[in-house]
Structures are given as C-alpha cells and as structure tokens.
Coordinates of C-alpha atoms in Angstrom, one line a residue:
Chain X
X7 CA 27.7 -33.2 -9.7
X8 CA 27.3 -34.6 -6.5
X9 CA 24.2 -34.4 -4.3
X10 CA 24.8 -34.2 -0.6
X11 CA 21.9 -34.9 2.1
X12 CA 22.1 -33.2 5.4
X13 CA 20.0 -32.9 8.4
X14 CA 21.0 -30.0 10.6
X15 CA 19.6 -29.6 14.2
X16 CA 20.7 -26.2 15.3
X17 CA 19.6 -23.0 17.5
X18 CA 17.7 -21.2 14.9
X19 CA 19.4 -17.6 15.4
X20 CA 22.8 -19.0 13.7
X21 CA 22.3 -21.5 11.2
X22 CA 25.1 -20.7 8.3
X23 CA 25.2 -23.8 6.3
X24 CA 25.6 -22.2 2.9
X25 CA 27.9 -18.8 3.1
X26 CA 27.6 -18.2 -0.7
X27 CA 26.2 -14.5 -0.9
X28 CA 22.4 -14.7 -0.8
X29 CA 19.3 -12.3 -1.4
X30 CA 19.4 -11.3 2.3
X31 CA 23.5 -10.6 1.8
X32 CA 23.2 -8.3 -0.9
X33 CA 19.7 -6.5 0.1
X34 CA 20.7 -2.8 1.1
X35 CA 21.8 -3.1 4.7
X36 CA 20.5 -1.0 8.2
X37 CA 23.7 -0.1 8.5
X38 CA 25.5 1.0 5.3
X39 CA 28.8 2.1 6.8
X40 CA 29.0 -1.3 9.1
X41 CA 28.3 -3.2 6.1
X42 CA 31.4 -1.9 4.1
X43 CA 33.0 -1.9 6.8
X44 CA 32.4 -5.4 7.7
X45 CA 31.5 -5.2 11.1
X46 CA 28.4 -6.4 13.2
X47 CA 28.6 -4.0 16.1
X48 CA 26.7 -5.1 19.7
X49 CA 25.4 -1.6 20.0
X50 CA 24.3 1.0 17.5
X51 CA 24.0 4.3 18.4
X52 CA 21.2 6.7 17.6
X53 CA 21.1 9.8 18.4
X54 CA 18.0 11.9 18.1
X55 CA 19.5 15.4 18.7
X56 CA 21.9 17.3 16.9
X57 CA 23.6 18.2 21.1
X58 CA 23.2 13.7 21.6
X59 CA 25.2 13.1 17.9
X60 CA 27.8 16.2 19.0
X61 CA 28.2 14.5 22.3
X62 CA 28.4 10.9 20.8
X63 CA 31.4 11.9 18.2
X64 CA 33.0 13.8 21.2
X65 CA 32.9 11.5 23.4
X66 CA 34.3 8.5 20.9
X67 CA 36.5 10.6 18.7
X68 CA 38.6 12.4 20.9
X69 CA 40.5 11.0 23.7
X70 CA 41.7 12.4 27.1
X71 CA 44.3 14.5 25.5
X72 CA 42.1 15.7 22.5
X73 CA 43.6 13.9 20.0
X74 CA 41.6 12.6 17.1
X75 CA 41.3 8.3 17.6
X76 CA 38.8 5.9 15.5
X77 CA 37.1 3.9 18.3
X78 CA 36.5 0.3 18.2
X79 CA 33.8 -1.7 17.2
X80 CA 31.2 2.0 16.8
X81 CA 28.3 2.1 15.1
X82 CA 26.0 5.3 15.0
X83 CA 23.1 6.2 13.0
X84 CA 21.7 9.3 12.7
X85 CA 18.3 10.8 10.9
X86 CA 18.4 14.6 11.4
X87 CA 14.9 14.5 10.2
X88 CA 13.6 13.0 13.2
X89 CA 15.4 15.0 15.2
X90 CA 13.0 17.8 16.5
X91 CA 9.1 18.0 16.2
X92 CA 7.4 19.1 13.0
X93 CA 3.7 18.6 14.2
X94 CA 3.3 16.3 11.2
X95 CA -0.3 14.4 10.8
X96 CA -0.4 11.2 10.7
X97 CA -2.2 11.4 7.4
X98 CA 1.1 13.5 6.3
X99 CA 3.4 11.1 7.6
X100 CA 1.4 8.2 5.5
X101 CA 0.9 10.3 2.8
X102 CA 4.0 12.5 2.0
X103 CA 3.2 15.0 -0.6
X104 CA 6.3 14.3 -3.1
X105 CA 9.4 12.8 -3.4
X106 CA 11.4 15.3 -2.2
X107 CA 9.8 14.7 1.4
X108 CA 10.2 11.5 1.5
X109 CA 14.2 11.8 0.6
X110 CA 14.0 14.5 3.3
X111 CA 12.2 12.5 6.4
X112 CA 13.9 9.1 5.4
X113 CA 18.3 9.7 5.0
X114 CA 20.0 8.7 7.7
X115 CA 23.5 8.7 7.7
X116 CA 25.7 6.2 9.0
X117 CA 28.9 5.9 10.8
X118 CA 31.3 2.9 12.0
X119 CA 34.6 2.0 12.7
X120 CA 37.0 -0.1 14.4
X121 CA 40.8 -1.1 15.1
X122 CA 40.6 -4.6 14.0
X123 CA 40.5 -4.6 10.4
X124 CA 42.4 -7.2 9.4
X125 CA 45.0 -6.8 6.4
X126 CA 46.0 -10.2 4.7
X127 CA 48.6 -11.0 7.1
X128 CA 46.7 -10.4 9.8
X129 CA 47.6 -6.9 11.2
X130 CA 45.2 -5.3 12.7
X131 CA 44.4 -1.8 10.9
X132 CA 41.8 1.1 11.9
X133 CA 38.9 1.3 9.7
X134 CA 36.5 3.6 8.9
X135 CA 33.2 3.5 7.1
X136 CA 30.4 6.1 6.2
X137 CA 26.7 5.1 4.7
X138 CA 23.4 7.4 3.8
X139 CA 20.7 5.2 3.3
X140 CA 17.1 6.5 2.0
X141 CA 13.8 4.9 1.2
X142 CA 10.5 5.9 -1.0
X143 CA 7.6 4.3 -0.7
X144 CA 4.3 4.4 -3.4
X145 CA 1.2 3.2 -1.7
X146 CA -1.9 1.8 -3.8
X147 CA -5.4 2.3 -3.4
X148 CA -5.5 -1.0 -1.7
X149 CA -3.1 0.7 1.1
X150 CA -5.1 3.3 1.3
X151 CA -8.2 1.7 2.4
X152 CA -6.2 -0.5 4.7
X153 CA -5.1 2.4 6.5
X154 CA -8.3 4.5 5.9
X155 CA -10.1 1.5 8.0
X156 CA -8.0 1.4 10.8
X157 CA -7.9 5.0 11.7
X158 CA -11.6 4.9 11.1
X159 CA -12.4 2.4 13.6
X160 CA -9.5 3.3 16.0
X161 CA -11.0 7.3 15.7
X162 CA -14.8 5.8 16.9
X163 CA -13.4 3.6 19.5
X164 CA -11.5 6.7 21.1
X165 CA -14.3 8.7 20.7
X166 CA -16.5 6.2 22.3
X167 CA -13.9 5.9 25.3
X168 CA -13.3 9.8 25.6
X169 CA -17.6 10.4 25.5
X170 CA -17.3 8.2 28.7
X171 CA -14.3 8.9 30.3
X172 CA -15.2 12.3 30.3
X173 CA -18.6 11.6 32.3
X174 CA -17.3 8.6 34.4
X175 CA -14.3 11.7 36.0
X176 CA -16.9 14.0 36.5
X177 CA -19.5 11.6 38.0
X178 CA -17.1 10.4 40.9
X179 CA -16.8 14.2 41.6
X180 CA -20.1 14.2 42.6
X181 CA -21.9 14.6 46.1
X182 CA -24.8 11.6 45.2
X183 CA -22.5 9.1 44.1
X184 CA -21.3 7.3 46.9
X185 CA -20.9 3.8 45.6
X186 CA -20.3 1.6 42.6
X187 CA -24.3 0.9 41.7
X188 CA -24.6 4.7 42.4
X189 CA -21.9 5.1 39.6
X190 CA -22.9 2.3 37.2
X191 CA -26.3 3.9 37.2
X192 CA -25.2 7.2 36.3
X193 CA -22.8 5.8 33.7
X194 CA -25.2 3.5 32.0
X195 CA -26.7 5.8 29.2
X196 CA -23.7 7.3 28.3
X197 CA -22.3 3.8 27.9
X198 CA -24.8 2.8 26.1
X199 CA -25.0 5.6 23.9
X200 CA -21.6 5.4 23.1
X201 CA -21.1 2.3 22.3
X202 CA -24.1 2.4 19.9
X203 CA -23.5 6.1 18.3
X204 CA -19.7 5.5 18.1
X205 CA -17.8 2.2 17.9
X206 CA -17.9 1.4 13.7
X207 CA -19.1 -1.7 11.9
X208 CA -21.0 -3.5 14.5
X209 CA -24.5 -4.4 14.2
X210 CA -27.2 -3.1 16.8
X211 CA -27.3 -6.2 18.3
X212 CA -23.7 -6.8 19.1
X213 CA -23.8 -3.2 20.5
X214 CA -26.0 -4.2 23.1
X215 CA -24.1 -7.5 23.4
X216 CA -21.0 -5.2 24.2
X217 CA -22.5 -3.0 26.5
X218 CA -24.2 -5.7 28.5
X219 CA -20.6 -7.5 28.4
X220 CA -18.9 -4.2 29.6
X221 CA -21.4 -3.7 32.5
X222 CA -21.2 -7.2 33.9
X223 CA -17.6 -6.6 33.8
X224 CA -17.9 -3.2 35.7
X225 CA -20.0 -5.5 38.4
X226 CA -16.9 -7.5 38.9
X227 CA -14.8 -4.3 40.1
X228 CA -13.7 -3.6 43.6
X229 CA -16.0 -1.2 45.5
X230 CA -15.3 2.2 44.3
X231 CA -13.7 4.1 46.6
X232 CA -14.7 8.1 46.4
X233 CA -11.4 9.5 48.0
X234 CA -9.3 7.6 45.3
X235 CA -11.8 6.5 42.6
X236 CA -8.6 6.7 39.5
X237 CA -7.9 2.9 39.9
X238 CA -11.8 2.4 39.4
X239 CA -12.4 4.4 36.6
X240 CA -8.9 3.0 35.1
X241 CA -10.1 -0.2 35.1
X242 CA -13.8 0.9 33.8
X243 CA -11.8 2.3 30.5
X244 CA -9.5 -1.5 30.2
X245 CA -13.1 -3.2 30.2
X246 CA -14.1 -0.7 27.5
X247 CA -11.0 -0.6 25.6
X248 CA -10.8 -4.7 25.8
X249 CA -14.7 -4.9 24.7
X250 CA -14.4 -3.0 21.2
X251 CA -11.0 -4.2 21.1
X252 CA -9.0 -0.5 20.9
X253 CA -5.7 -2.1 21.5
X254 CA -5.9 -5.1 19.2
X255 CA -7.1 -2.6 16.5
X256 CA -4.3 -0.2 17.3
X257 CA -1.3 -3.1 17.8
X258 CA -2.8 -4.5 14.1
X259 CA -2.3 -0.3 12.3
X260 CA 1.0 -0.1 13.8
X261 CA 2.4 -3.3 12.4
X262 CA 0.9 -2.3 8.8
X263 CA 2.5 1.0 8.9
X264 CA 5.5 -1.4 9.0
X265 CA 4.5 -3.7 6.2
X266 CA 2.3 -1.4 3.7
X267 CA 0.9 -2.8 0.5
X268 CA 2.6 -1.2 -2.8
X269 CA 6.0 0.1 -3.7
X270 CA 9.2 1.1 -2.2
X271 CA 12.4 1.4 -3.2
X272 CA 15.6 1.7 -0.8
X273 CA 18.5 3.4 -1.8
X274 CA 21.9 2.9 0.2
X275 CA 25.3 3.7 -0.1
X276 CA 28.6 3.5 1.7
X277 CA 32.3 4.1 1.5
X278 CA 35.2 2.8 3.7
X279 CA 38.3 4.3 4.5
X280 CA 41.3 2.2 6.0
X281 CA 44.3 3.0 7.7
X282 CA 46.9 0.4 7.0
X283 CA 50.3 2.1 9.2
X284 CA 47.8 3.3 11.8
X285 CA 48.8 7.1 10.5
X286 CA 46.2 8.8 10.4
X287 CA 47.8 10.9 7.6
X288 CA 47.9 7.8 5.4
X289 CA 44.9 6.6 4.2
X290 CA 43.0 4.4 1.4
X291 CA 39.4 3.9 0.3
X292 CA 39.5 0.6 -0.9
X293 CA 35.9 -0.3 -1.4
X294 CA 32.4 1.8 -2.1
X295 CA 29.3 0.1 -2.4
X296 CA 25.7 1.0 -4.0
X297 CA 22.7 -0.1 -3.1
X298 CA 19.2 0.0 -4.9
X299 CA 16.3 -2.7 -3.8
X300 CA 12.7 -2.6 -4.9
X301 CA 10.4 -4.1 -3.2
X302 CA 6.5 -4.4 -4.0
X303 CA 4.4 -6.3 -1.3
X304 CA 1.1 -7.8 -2.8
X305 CA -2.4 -6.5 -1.7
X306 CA -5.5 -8.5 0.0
X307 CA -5.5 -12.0 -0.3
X308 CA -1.9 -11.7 -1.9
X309 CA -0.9 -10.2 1.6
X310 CA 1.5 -12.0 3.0
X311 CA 3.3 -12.1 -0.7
X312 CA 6.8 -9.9 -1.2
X313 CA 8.7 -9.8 -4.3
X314 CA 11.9 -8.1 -4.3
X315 CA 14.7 -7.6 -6.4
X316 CA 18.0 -6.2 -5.7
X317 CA 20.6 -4.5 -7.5
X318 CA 24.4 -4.1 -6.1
X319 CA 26.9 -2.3 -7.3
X320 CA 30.7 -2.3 -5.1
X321 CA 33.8 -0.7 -6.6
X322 CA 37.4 -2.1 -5.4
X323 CA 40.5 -0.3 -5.7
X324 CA 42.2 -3.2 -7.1
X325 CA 46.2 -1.3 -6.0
X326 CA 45.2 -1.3 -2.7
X327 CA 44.1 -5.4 -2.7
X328 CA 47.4 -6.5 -4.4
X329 CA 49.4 -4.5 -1.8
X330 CA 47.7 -5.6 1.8
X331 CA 46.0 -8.3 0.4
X332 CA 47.9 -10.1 -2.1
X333 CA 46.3 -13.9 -2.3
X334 CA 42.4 -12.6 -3.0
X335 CA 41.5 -12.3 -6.3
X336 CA 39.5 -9.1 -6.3
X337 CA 37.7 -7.2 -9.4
X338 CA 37.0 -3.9 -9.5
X339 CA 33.4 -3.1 -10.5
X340 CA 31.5 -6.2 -9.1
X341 CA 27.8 -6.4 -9.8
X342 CA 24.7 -8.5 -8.0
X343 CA 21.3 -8.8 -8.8
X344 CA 18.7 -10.8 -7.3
X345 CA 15.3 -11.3 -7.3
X346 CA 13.0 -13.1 -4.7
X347 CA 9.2 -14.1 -4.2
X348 CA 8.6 -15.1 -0.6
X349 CA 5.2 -15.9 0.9
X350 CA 3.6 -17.4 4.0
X351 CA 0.4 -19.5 4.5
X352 CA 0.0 -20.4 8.1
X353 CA 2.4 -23.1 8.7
X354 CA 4.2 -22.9 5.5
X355 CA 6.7 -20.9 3.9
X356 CA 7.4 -20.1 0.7
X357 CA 10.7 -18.5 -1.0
X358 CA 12.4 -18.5 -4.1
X359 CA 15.2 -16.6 -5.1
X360 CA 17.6 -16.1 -8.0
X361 CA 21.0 -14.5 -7.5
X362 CA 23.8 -13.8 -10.0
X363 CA 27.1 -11.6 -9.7
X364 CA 29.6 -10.2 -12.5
X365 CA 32.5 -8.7 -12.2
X366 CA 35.7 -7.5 -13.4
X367 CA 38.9 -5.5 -13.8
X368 CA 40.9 -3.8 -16.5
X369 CA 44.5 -4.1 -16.0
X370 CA 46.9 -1.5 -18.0
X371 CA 49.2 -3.4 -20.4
X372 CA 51.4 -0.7 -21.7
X373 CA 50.8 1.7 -24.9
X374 CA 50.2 1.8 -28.4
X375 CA 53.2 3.9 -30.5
X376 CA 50.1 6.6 -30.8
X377 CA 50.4 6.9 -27.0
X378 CA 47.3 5.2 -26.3
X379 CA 47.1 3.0 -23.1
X380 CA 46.6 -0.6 -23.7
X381 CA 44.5 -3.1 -20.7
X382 CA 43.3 -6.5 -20.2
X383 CA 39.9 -7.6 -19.0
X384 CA 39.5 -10.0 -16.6
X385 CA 35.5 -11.0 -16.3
X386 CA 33.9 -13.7 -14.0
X387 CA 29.9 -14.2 -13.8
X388 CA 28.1 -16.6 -11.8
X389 CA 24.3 -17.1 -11.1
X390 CA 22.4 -19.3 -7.8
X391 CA 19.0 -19.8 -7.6
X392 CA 16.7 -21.9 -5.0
X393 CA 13.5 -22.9 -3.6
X394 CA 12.9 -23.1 -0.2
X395 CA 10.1 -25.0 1.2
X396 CA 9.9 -24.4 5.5
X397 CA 7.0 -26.0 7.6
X398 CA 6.1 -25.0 11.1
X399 CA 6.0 -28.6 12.9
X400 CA 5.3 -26.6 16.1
X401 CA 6.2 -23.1 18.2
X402 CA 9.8 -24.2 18.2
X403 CA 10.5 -26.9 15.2
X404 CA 10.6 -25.9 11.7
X405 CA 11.6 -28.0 9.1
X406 CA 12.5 -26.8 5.5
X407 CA 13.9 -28.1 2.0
X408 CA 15.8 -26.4 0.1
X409 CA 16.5 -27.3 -4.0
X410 CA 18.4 -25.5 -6.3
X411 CA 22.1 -24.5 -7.7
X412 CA 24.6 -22.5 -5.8
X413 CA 27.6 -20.6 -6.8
X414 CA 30.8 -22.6 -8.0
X415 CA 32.4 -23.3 -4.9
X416 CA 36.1 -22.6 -4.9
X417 CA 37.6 -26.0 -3.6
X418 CA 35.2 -28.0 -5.8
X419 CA 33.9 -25.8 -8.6
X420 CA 31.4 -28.6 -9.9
X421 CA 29.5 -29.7 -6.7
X422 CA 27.1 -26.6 -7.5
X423 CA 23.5 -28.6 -6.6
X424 CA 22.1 -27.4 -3.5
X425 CA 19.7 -30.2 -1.7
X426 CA 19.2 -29.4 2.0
X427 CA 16.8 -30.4 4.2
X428 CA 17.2 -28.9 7.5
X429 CA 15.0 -29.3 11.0
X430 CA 15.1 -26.2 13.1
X431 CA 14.9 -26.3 16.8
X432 CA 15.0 -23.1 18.8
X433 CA 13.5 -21.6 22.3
X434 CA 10.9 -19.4 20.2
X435 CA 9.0 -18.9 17.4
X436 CA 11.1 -19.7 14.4
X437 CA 10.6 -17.6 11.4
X438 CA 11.5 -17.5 7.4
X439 CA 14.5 -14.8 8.5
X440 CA 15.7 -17.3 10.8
X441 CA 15.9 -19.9 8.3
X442 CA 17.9 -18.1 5.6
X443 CA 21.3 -20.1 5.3
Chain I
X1 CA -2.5 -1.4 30.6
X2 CA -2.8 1.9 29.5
X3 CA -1.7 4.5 31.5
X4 CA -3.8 7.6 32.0
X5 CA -2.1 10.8 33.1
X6 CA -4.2 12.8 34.7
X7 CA -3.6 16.7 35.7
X8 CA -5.8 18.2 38.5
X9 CA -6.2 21.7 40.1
X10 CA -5.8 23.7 36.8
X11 CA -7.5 26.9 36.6
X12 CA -7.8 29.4 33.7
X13 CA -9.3 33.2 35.3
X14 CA -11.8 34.5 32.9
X15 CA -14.5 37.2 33.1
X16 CA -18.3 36.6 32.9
X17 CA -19.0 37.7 29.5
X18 CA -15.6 36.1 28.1
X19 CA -15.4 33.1 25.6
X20 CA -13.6 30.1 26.6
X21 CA -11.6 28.8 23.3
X22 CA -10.0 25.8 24.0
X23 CA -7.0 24.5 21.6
X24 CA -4.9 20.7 21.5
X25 CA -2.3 20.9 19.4
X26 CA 0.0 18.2 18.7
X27 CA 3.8 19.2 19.4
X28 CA 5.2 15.9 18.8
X29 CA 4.6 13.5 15.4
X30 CA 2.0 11.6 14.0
X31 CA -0.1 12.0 17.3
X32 CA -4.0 10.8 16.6
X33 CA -7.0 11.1 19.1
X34 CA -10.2 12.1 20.0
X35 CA -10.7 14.8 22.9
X36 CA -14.3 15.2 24.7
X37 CA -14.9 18.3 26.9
X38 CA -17.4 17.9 29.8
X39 CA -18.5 21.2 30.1
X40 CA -21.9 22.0 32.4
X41 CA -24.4 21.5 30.1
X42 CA -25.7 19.1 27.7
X43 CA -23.6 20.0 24.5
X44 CA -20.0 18.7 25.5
X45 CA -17.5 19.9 22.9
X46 CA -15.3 16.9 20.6
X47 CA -12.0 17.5 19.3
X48 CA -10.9 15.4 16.5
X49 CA -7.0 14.9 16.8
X50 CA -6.1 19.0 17.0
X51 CA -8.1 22.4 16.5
X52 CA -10.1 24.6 18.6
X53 CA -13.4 24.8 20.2
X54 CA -15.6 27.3 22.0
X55 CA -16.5 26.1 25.7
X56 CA -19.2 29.1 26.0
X57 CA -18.9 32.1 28.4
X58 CA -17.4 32.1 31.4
X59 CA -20.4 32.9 33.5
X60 CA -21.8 29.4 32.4
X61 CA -18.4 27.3 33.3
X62 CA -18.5 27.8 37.1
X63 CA -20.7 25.5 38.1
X64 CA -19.0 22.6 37.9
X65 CA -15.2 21.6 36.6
X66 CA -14.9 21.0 33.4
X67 CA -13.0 18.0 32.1
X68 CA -11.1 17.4 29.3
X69 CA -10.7 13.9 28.4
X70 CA -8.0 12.9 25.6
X71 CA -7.9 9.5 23.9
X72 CA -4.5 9.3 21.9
X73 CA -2.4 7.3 20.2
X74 CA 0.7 7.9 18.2
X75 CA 1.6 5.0 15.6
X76 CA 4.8 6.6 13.6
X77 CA 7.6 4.7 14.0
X78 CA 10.4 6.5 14.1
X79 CA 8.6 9.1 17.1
X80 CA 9.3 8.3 20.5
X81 CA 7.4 11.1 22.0
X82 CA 4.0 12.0 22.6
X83 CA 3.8 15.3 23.2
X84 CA 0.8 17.5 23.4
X85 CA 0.1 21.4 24.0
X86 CA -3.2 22.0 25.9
X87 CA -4.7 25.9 25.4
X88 CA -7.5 28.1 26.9
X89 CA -7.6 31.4 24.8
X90 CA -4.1 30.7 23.0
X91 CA -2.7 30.4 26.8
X92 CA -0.9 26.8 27.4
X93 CA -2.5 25.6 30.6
X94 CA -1.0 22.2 29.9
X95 CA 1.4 20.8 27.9
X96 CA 1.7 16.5 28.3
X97 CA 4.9 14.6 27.6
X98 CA 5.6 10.9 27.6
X99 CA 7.7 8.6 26.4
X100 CA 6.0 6.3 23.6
X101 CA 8.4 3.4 25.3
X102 CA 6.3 3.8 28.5
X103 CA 2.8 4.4 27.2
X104 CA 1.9 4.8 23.3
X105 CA -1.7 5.1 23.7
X106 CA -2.5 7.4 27.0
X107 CA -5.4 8.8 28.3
X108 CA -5.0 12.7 29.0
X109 CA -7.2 14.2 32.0
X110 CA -7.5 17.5 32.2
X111 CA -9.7 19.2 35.2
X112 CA -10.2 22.9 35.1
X113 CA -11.8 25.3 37.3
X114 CA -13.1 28.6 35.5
X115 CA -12.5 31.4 38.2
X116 CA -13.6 35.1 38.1
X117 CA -11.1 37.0 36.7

C-alpha cells in the first residue's frame, strides 16, 4: 500500500478528489429519472398544476410540426398531490393519519431526457428516464414536543400582535387621536396587557422589560401621520414582532419541519430508456435502479446527530452493454449498501461512513442433454469505509482529514488507503455537504 | 419586513335584530394564525387558525367599524400559497391571496362597516 499526502486548496462547491461511489452517490436522489439518466440538468421543472405539467410536455415534446421529439437536457418533477388546495392543518400535515397518506402527499414523479447520451464510441443517442420517488416519515415523542412548543409560542405571539393590531387600526380611526403620544397613550394598556396575558414562557418581569423596550421603541417613530397612519402602525407591529421575537421563533419551526427528530424512510425508483439509431421505434431499457434509504435523526442533545443507511439496488441489461458499449465490464444485478453517522459540534464535523457494492451476472453456457440451460457467474464485491474529521478555521476556511480505505482502484488495485487532508477555501460558508469528495 | 395587506371599504348589509357570524377558513395548506375582531364593545371575538364566531346583532355593530385583524403564518414546505376565505353569515366578503415567496407571514386587515339592510 502506499500512502499519499495531499493538500488541496479549492472553491468548495467542486472539490472531487475521490470519484469512488460514496454515501452521498448512492443515497436515493431528488431527481430519480436524471439520476438514471445521468444527467445534471440547469433547470428543473415543477409544475404545480395538472394545465402547467400538460403545457410543459407540450411545449417540450412536440415540435412545430407535431411530431413527437425527446428535448435536451429536461428535467421536470411533478407532485400531483400538491397540486390543488386540500385545506389541510398544519397539525395534519405534521401528523398524517397513516401510511397511506403519506405515500399519497409525498410521490412525485420524475421525468428527464436528453440527445447527448453517449454510446461507447461516442455517438450521441436520445435518452430517456422516468423516476417516482416517495418518503415516510415516523416522528417520536421528542418531535412532538419540539413542534408542540413552537406552534405554542408562535400561536401566543400572534395572538399578542393580533389583540393589538386590532386596537392600534381602530385607534388611528379616531377623532381624539391626533398625534403619536395621543396614540401611544391609547395603545399602552392593550400593549401591556398583551404582552403579559399572551406571549408564553416569560417571567412577569421580562414582560414589563418588553413592553417598556417596545414603547421606547414606539417613541423613536416618525410622527404619525392621521391621513396615512399604515406605515406607523406597520412599524409599531416590527417593534412588537422583533421584541418577543415572532420571526426568529417562526424562521427556527420552519427549518425543523425540514429536519424532524425520528424516522423516515425514502423510497425511489427509476428506469431509462435509450434510443441508440435515433428511431424512435427502436428502443432499449438498459438500466433500472431502486432506491431505499433510512434515515433516523437523533433527539435533544443528540440533535445535530444523523445516521443513515442506504440500500441500492440497479439492474443492467448486460445485451445491450456488450453491443453499444463493448469495453465496460458491466454486471447485471449490482448491489450498494452504506451506512453513515454524521454529526456537528460548532466548528467541528463529524462523519463516518462504510460503503460496500456486489454484483454480478449469469451468462448462459449452453444445455444439459435434459434440456436444461447451463450459466456462469461472474461476482465482484468491494467495501470503503472512512472517517472524516472537518474544522471550521473561519466563515470561509475549513480544513478536514480524511482516514480510511477506498475501493480498489482500477489502474492500481492495491493503493486502497485513503489519507487526505484537505483545506477548503470558498466565498461562503463552507459546510459538511460541501466537503464530501 | 412583514407585509400587511390590508382591505378597506367592505361592507356586509344586515338587519337590526340579525346575528353577525363571522367565518376564516383556510383555502390554501398548512395556514396557522390567530384572528382578533374589534367589535364595539369590550368583548372582542379571537379566532384560533379557522372557525366561526358570533359578532352580536347588527344593531350593536354600527357604531364604529369593526376590524378584523389576522396574524398568519404558513410553514409547509411544499405550499406556496397562502390563501384565505373571509365570511359574514356563510357570505365571502374577502378572500386573501399571496404568494408565500413574497410574504409567508402576513398581517390580514379587514375593515367592515355593518349597514342597514
């Protein structure tokens, strides 16, 4: 074995320093169909009406004579679910009563395509790839009172606002008011009153802390002026919102929603379909891939903990490899599996991962006198595993270690240690995605 | 900076003796808020997120316009509308769209006048 030492600088959005299939390249994609298919289009399409999807094939599919073309480089995604208004609660959204509705809300369907598919020798082919994609998700108790808590405080602090927005409109209406200290007196008991009755787990004190906060920011305000008092009172409910912090509470549920403690499980598949003469008429489907990744993200203190394993399965039709691409060696049923704990601790980042692949073919070798068909088996099996250690030096330098073994490289099937200490440099805020090799 | 949208010069005819009822109900998904009527009168009506309350009789709404104010919020991910249907007696008076790209947290304004019918 030999041990190689590198230090990379490099803008962190493409750093590829290791192309051997990783967790990240066998998790179940976005995009199932552009995945198969191979292709990283610049532009997805998403339709969110059956009329925009119609419109979106038509316009694509069919050219000026209406004959039926595969467009290049298309990618559309489409989730029927979310394509017209159900008047579904939040608390049904976060809490879906079975299985069925979460298969139901969650399938999207995915197309892509394009006229550059490359055969072995280079011609450029038309390809076509279709993907349906669904995930479940199975919250804990923990989740639960996450959530419960937000909407809980985010509930009182609207409350609070709507209890004063609703006097502040009417009290500008009025004949007496003619000024801002003619307003802030009328407003002050019902901002004090609802800042005290409403806003959740403060202590008296702090109420009064807020409220006096709130009213020497009210002070600061331009004059009101009675013909067009909306700007007034529009900056009355910022102070408000900014004082019991609305937004922050409200920015902090949406990105949960995104990342909720417990289970889920993504299910993926997609299928490709190429067109090696360019005859529509003529057609394989040389590759179909399945996709199935669990994922359980850890509770409290164990937060910012994910564990995830993943399971791929792809089928090859081995007939149509030999013919338009006859120097890769291709198996048919080709398995991955991976698991991966990744974590982050302010500046550090944590990840390990383990990744192994099997596959093989069975090749028919004639017959038995009974008539029964003879094959060979060709097998091949691999495993990688690594650590990766990552630091945050600053907002835009990162530098990470990474230990372990890596697939058998083709060229030099021994040199299998992976040792790689990299320094990332970029103009943003680097993160664990961005250091994935 | 949250945007409000606020609707002025609306007007619901009712008779003296009549009951007011009014309704939000959430059109769009995963829509959350609290609604406070300012009726005349001490006793202002609250609507958590959607459902219907009595404003009182008619006879008692004319003295001053009453104003419904709507905090809401809409946190789903894959919605990108907020849209809500405002009622007076199972008659929309107003129904509020916006984009959740351009505000995801407005502030609804409704003011309503209570006219002899």
């Amino acid at each position: 074995m030999k041990t190689f030492f590198l230090i990379s600088f490099a803008v962190f959005t493409s750093m590829i320093l290791n192309a051997q299939d990783n967790l990240k390249d066998i998790t179940a994609p976005t995009s199932p169909a552009s995945s198969v298919l191979g292709i990283e289009s610049s532009t997805v399409l998403t339709p969110k009406s059956y009329q925009a999807l119609e419109t979106a094939l038509y316009s694509n599919f069919l050219n000026e004579d209406g004959s039926v073309i595969i467009p290049n480089d298309f990618a559309l995604e489409f989730t029927p679910y979310w394509t017209k208004n159900h008047g579904l609660s939040l608390e049904e959204y976060l809490y879906p009563k079975s299985l069925v509705d979460q298969l139901i809300r969650s399938s999207s369907f995915s197309l892509a395509s394009t006229q550059n598919f490359l055969l072995g020798d280079s011609t450029k082919t038309n390809g076509i790839a279709f993907g349906y994609r669904a995930t479940f998700f199975i919250g804990n108790k923990n989740d639960r009172k996450t959530i419960t808590k937000y909407r809980d405080k985010l509930a009182a602090n609207q409350l609070a606002l709507a209890r004063i927005g609703a006097e502040a409109e009417l009290l500008v209406l009025k004949d007496h008011i003619n000024n801002k200290s003619d307003f802030i007196k009328g407003i002050e008991n019902t901002i004090t009153s609802a800042i005290k009755s409403y806003v959740k787990d403060i202590s008296q004190d702090d109420a009064e802390k807020y409220t006096k906060e709130i009213f020497e920011d009210v002070n600061q305000l331009p004059e009101l002026n009675k013909d067009n008092p909306d700007s007034f009172l529009d900056s009355l409910y910022r102070i408000v919102d900014s004082n019991i912090d609305t937004t922050d509470v409200f920015e902090k549920f949406k990105s949960y929603i995104n990342k909720r403690q417990g289970f889920s499980l993504d299910v993926a598949y997609g299928i490709l379909f190429n067109f090696p003469t360019n005859n529509f008429e003529f057609s394989y489907g040389p590759r179909q891939s399945f996709w199935l990744t669990p994922t359980y993200r850890f509770k409290d203190e164990w937060s910012k903990l994910k564990a995830m394993a993943v399971l791929r399965y792809e089928w090859y039709n081995t007939d149509y490899y030999k013919r338009y691409f006859p120097d890769a060696t291709v198996y048919e049923n080709n398995f991955s599996y991976g698991i991966a704990i990744a974590g982050e601790f302010k500046k550090f980042t944590l990840q390990f991962e383990y990744v192994g692949r099997s596959s093989n073919s069975e090749t028919p070798t004639g017959a038995f006198v009974n008539g029964k068909e003879t094959y060979t088996k060709d097998t091949y099996s691999d495993i990688q595993y690594s650590g990766t250690f990552s630091y945050r030096l600053s907002d835009q330098l990162v530098i990470s270690y990474s230990l372990g073994k890596q697939f058998e490289p083709i060229m030099n099937p021994e040199n299998t240690l992976i040792s790689l200490l990299s320094l990332n440099y970029g103009f943003g805020s680097p993160t664990k995605e961005n250091l994935k090799k | 900076m949250r945007k409000t949208y606020r609707y002025r010069n609306l007007s619901f005819a009712i008779t003296d003796e009549e009951e007011a009822k009014f309704t939000v109900e959430f059109i769009s998904d995963g829509n959350e808020g609290q609604t406070v009527i300012n009726i005349p009168g001490d006793k202002d009506p609250e609507i958590d997120d959607e459902g219907t309350v009595s404003l009182g009789k008619g006879k008692d709404l004319r003295s001053d316009t009453t104003i419904s104010f709507s905090d809401m919020s809409n946190a789903l991910p894959e919605e990108d509308e907020i849209r809500i249907r405002y009622k007076i007696n199972n008659r929309t008076i107003k129904e509020h769209v916006n984009k959740k790209s351009v505000e995801d947290k407005p502030i609804i304004i409704l003011f309503i006048k209570f006219p002899k019918s």
